[in-house]
XYZ file of C-alpha atoms in Angstrom:
415
model
C 6.245 64.388 23.257
C 8.175 63.140 20.217
C 11.423 64.289 21.829
C 10.727 62.341 25.029
C 9.760 59.219 23.070
C 13.001 59.346 21.097
C 15.234 60.053 24.086
C 13.547 57.298 26.110
C 14.019 54.824 23.268
C 17.728 55.662 23.002
C 18.243 55.344 26.772
C 16.405 52.011 26.890
C 18.318 50.699 23.876
C 21.682 51.517 25.473
C 20.536 49.995 28.761
C 19.458 46.841 26.919
C 22.870 46.475 25.272
C 24.631 46.829 28.623
C 22.261 44.301 30.160
C 22.965 41.816 27.406
C 26.707 42.119 27.964
C 26.398 41.700 31.735
C 24.049 38.684 31.510
C 26.352 36.879 29.113
C 29.478 37.661 31.098
C 29.055 34.630 33.420
C 28.343 32.341 30.459
C 31.524 32.847 28.521
C 32.740 30.235 26.063
C 35.224 27.454 26.817
C 38.101 28.198 29.206
C 41.476 29.148 27.722
C 42.958 25.827 28.888
C 40.600 23.896 26.564
C 42.002 25.757 23.584
C 45.563 24.981 24.758
C 44.680 21.265 24.958
C 43.522 21.211 21.343
C 46.735 22.896 20.229
C 48.967 20.457 22.117
C 47.085 17.402 20.786
C 47.471 18.743 17.268
C 51.198 19.096 17.928
C 51.397 15.384 18.897
C 49.741 14.415 15.617
C 52.122 16.683 13.710
C 55.107 14.965 15.361
C 53.901 11.585 14.108
C 53.480 12.974 10.582
C 56.948 14.534 10.599
C 58.478 11.243 11.794
C 56.675 9.327 9.046
C 57.974 11.735 6.385
C 61.508 11.564 7.773
C 61.608 15.246 8.730
C 62.812 14.372 12.245
C 64.454 11.263 13.708
C 63.014 8.984 16.390
C 64.987 10.449 19.302
C 63.829 13.987 18.508
C 60.280 12.760 18.107
C 60.378 11.118 21.577
C 61.748 14.277 23.171
C 59.033 16.475 21.570
C 56.306 14.018 22.600
C 57.512 14.112 26.193
C 57.487 17.909 26.313
C 54.062 18.211 24.658
C 52.658 15.508 26.937
C 53.901 17.450 29.971
C 52.104 20.542 28.718
C 48.944 18.542 28.075
C 48.912 17.324 31.694
C 49.349 20.914 32.983
C 46.595 22.270 30.703
C 44.233 19.450 31.664
C 44.809 20.158 35.358
C 44.106 23.845 34.805
C 40.964 23.005 32.821
C 39.622 20.896 35.672
C 40.115 23.815 38.074
C 38.362 26.278 35.775
C 35.391 23.995 35.227
C 34.935 23.301 38.929
C 35.320 26.995 39.978
C 32.422 29.394 40.584
C 31.134 31.409 37.621
C 30.005 35.010 37.851
C 26.839 35.065 40.018
C 23.671 35.784 38.045
C 22.292 37.802 40.957
C 25.244 40.158 40.865
C 24.761 40.613 37.123
C 21.113 41.499 37.605
C 22.004 43.975 40.337
C 24.574 45.635 38.067
C 21.984 45.822 35.286
C 19.530 47.585 37.589
C 22.159 50.029 38.867
C 23.327 50.779 35.323
C 19.770 51.359 34.103
C 18.969 53.741 36.958
C 22.260 55.628 36.516
C 21.901 55.891 32.758
C 18.240 56.895 32.554
C 18.246 58.993 35.728
C 21.527 60.667 34.794
C 20.212 61.493 31.327
C 17.068 63.095 32.714
C 19.020 64.978 35.375
C 21.575 66.277 32.888
C 18.859 67.446 30.520
C 16.925 69.178 33.304
C 20.149 71.007 34.211
C 21.453 71.909 30.749
C 18.354 71.602 28.581
C 15.019 73.389 28.415
C 12.299 70.963 29.539
C 8.768 72.020 28.733
C 9.659 74.107 25.697
C 8.150 73.287 22.326
C 10.082 73.259 19.091
C 10.775 76.877 18.099
C 10.118 77.083 14.390
C 10.491 80.350 12.503
C 6.866 81.401 12.970
C 6.965 80.630 16.692
C 10.246 82.502 17.131
C 8.879 85.555 15.338
C 5.706 85.424 17.437
C 7.768 85.083 20.626
C 9.894 88.067 19.571
C 6.756 90.147 18.989
C 5.360 89.176 22.398
C 8.630 90.086 24.102
C 8.727 93.419 22.273
C 5.337 94.270 23.773
C 6.112 93.106 27.316
C 9.801 93.896 27.707
C 10.995 96.036 30.652
C 10.502 99.782 30.556
C 13.275 102.350 30.909
C 12.737 102.740 34.662
C 12.621 98.970 35.204
C 15.848 98.477 33.292
C 17.592 101.222 35.258
C 16.380 99.752 38.566
C 18.063 96.437 37.752
C 21.486 98.007 37.272
C 23.947 98.102 40.176
C 24.693 101.428 41.795
C 27.114 103.479 39.722
C 30.329 104.627 41.424
C 30.975 108.279 42.005
C 32.416 110.047 38.945
C 36.179 110.422 38.871
C 37.154 113.929 37.797
C 39.055 116.928 38.998
C 37.477 118.680 41.959
C 37.349 121.949 40.069
C 35.385 120.374 37.218
C 32.972 118.701 39.649
C 32.373 122.059 41.314
C 31.666 123.671 37.947
C 29.131 120.966 37.048
C 27.470 121.336 40.458
C 27.141 125.070 39.863
C 25.740 124.395 36.384
C 23.076 122.138 37.930
C 21.972 124.893 40.259
C 21.852 127.442 37.465
C 19.989 125.135 35.057
C 17.422 124.207 37.725
C 16.864 127.868 38.573
C 16.310 128.720 34.893
C 13.697 126.172 33.860
C 13.179 127.771 30.425
C 16.866 128.080 29.510
C 17.311 125.601 26.654
C 21.025 126.304 26.283
C 21.599 125.678 29.994
C 19.806 122.315 29.773
C 21.859 121.369 26.712
C 25.130 122.193 28.515
C 24.009 120.324 31.623
C 23.154 117.249 29.558
C 26.575 117.286 27.914
C 28.535 117.626 31.152
C 26.430 115.070 33.058
C 27.162 112.608 30.270
C 30.885 113.418 30.543
C 30.708 112.388 34.212
C 28.788 109.198 33.442
C 25.561 110.455 35.006
C 23.511 109.289 32.060
C 20.136 109.449 33.787
C 20.679 113.071 34.754
C 22.020 113.676 31.244
C 18.947 112.345 29.463
C 16.621 114.158 31.869
C 18.348 117.444 30.995
C 18.202 116.554 27.297
C 14.487 115.808 27.617
C 13.983 119.214 29.284
C 15.822 120.820 26.377
C 13.482 119.123 23.863
C 10.418 120.240 25.798
C 11.693 123.825 25.946
C 12.449 123.895 22.219
C 8.837 122.827 21.581
C 9.195 121.238 18.144
C 12.057 123.366 16.824
C 14.271 120.308 16.717
C 16.324 118.113 14.411
C 16.511 114.350 14.125
C 19.840 114.426 15.955
C 18.176 115.779 19.108
C 15.860 112.807 19.415
C 18.697 110.444 18.564
C 20.930 111.895 21.270
C 18.173 111.546 23.861
C 17.654 107.914 22.846
C 21.380 107.227 23.076
C 21.598 108.721 26.587
C 18.657 106.587 27.703
C 20.271 103.485 26.260
C 23.532 104.227 28.055
C 21.630 104.881 31.301
C 20.068 101.408 31.045
C 23.383 99.653 30.418
C 22.972 99.229 26.661
C 19.368 98.055 26.765
C 16.999 99.656 24.232
C 13.772 100.282 26.121
C 10.350 100.942 24.525
C 10.810 104.643 25.335
C 14.170 104.701 23.550
C 12.643 102.778 20.638
C 10.030 105.497 20.190
C 12.740 108.163 20.042
C 14.803 106.129 17.562
C 11.744 105.681 15.374
C 11.188 109.436 15.390
C 14.838 110.015 14.543
C 14.790 107.651 11.576
C 11.511 109.110 10.341
C 13.168 112.523 10.136
C 16.531 111.191 8.919
C 16.576 107.591 7.600
C 20.364 107.765 7.152
C 21.155 108.746 10.751
C 24.079 106.451 11.587
C 23.850 106.266 15.400
C 20.086 105.702 15.278
C 20.515 102.928 12.713
C 23.146 101.299 14.911
C 20.877 101.327 17.975
C 17.886 100.207 15.928
C 19.843 97.140 14.813
C 21.007 96.570 18.384
C 17.388 96.664 19.523
C 16.343 94.119 16.909
C 19.069 91.808 18.155
C 17.784 92.207 21.719
C 14.268 91.403 20.461
C 15.555 88.105 19.008
C 15.296 89.335 15.423
C 18.926 89.066 14.308
C 17.776 88.776 10.687
C 16.431 92.335 10.761
C 19.425 93.561 12.765
C 21.894 92.103 10.269
C 20.127 93.683 7.305
C 20.043 97.113 8.961
C 23.688 96.946 10.002
C 24.792 95.741 6.571
C 23.050 98.672 4.902
C 24.568 101.064 7.445
C 28.065 99.707 6.814
C 27.662 100.450 3.117
C 26.582 103.987 3.896
C 29.780 104.664 5.851
C 31.786 106.666 6.544
C 34.718 104.511 7.526
C 35.885 105.091 11.082
C 32.626 106.588 12.368
C 31.831 105.466 15.934
C 28.668 103.654 14.882
C 30.526 101.926 12.033
C 33.171 100.694 14.468
C 30.425 99.424 16.766
C 28.733 97.550 13.938
C 31.987 96.031 12.690
C 32.710 94.708 16.195
C 29.351 92.926 16.488
C 27.997 92.151 13.025
C 29.780 88.817 12.687
C 28.036 87.470 15.789
C 24.727 88.933 14.592
C 25.171 87.229 11.219
C 25.832 83.918 12.987
C 22.607 84.312 14.960
C 20.740 85.183 11.765
C 22.126 82.141 9.942
C 23.864 84.273 7.337
C 27.346 83.623 5.987
C 29.066 86.924 6.665
C 31.943 88.279 4.610
C 33.456 91.549 5.893
C 32.972 94.358 3.410
C 35.086 97.421 2.851
C 33.126 100.524 3.821
C 33.224 102.656 0.676
C 34.669 106.100 0.463
C 32.564 109.193 0.240
C 30.547 109.698 -2.926
C 28.618 112.862 -3.832
C 25.568 111.699 -1.853
C 27.508 109.867 0.836
C 26.449 106.459 -0.494
C 28.600 103.489 -1.457
C 30.253 102.976 -4.766
C 28.439 100.570 -7.029
C 29.805 97.091 -7.582
C 30.606 96.565 -11.244
C 32.609 94.041 -13.263
C 36.293 93.788 -12.520
C 39.042 94.258 -15.081
C 39.337 90.469 -15.381
C 35.596 90.212 -16.047
C 35.826 92.793 -18.832
C 38.835 91.075 -20.357
C 37.139 87.683 -20.253
C 33.928 89.070 -21.734
C 35.751 90.223 -24.873
C 36.515 86.602 -25.796
C 33.023 85.278 -25.011
C 30.229 84.465 -27.359
C 27.030 86.457 -27.119
C 25.326 83.663 -25.190
C 28.226 83.306 -22.711
C 28.392 87.059 -22.203
C 24.651 87.095 -21.504
C 25.095 84.317 -18.929
C 27.893 86.244 -17.237
C 25.670 89.318 -16.957
C 22.846 87.214 -15.545
C 25.222 85.824 -12.930
C 26.309 89.301 -11.876
C 22.700 90.443 -11.633
C 21.804 87.350 -9.580
C 24.644 88.030 -7.129
C 23.563 91.646 -6.743
C 19.967 90.556 -6.198
C 20.957 87.993 -3.541
C 23.118 90.518 -1.701
C 20.406 93.165 -1.639
C 17.912 90.583 -0.359
C 20.132 89.407 2.501
C 22.290 92.421 3.336
C 20.401 95.344 1.858
C 22.072 98.153 -0.048
C 21.887 101.762 -1.170
C 19.204 103.254 -3.363
C 21.698 103.395 -6.239
C 22.219 99.642 -6.060
C 18.471 99.003 -6.075
C 18.114 101.320 -9.059
C 20.970 99.503 -10.781
C 19.251 96.150 -10.237
C 15.954 97.445 -11.632
C 17.682 98.712 -14.768
C 19.723 95.514 -15.239
C 16.649 93.289 -14.992
C 14.810 95.461 -17.492
C 17.737 95.208 -19.931
C 17.698 91.408 -19.559
C 13.996 91.452 -20.426
C 12.861 90.255 -17.002
C 10.282 92.987 -16.489
C 8.297 90.925 -13.974
C 11.207 90.701 -11.553
C 12.156 94.313 -12.246
C 8.652 95.402 -11.260
C 8.793 93.284 -8.086
C 12.152 94.804 -7.140
C 10.759 98.262 -7.840
C 7.810 97.658 -5.478
C 10.126 96.388 -2.733
C 12.487 99.343 -3.182
C 9.611 101.805 -2.849
C 8.691 100.175 0.452
C 12.254 100.296 1.756
C 12.997 103.899 0.752
C 9.516 105.373 1.026
C 10.605 107.742 3.809
C 13.677 109.001 1.920
C 12.601 111.417 -0.799
C 16.008 111.588 -2.504
C 16.420 107.813 -2.636
C 12.844 107.316 -3.794
C 13.370 109.826 -6.587
C 16.443 107.913 -7.778
C 14.561 104.607 -7.782
C 11.570 106.084 -9.625
C 13.899 107.515 -12.259
C 15.395 104.063 -12.826
C 11.896 102.575 -13.091
C 10.835 105.237 -15.613
C 13.920 104.616 -17.708
C 13.140 100.889 -17.614
C 9.581 101.609 -18.753
C 7.941 100.175 -15.635
C 5.641 103.148 -15.117
C 4.357 103.126 -18.648
């Protein structure tokens, strides 16, 4: 309602200004000829003054008077014509006002109904999160998403290879308990772009293996389902990704698709955090890293985060990123600082690390580093809060949780 009140007020105000201009157009000030008459009469007076001061002689004064008088007669004749002529009709002005008002107000409403979103309330953060949760519960299923896709063209491959895959289908269907046959069929169907057949064979493989599986198996099935639905992460694929990340929280492809899903659910803030953490895990050049790098800038824009591309770190003993420490310039500058200035510099570095972990996430080592740094600075309250948050983030990763607990013990937080 407030929006419509404001937009109506603006439209009426603009219409009023146009109306004022049109109504005054037929009541303009004096005609131009009246101004010319005043100028010429002033020139006659100036001629008399110049003659009295001796600036000009009498013959020149007579000649100027004659010329100015001729102009006065012409201007007076023109003034009489302008005063006796018709002015702009008031009726026409009123008609133009009405047409302008209808065009302006009607055009504004029509343009908004075409480009805007009439009927929608303001979408604050809480409403947007609630809408995202509702959509997550009611979004299309895997079969619905596949039904919306156009028919896929026939696979382009050598005839010999197509014949081999056809024979593999027959063999795999005849041997319903052959896990290896289902795995091979899934791989070759995916090579041909038959992603639905590929994920069905992969699902058969998982059923045959009956729990003797790795996180990668569930992740591959989820990826095939996502590709079969044209990149859409369905609720069924979400369940498989969740199972994958429960078994292996550092699974790169699953983390990529989990972030993609959050973006599709209108939660770019969560997607950006997940992708940022995954970028720091590396390794550089991995397919999921390339996919994240191609899309994270747009995701950051949607999340309202100022994104600065980061360099994916090289491999470390646990595969995590190298820790960010002071540069050589920082160390050199610190040597000339007073104790108070050096303490302020350290606080600034800790604050930057804390802000980055809050917005972009980070590895367990970086969280442990922040806990230790806060404890050294004497800020045990914040260190404890960071410790609690880190336990929540890395609760499913035993190795990471062990590292964080060791940092907390060293900082005396568990005492």
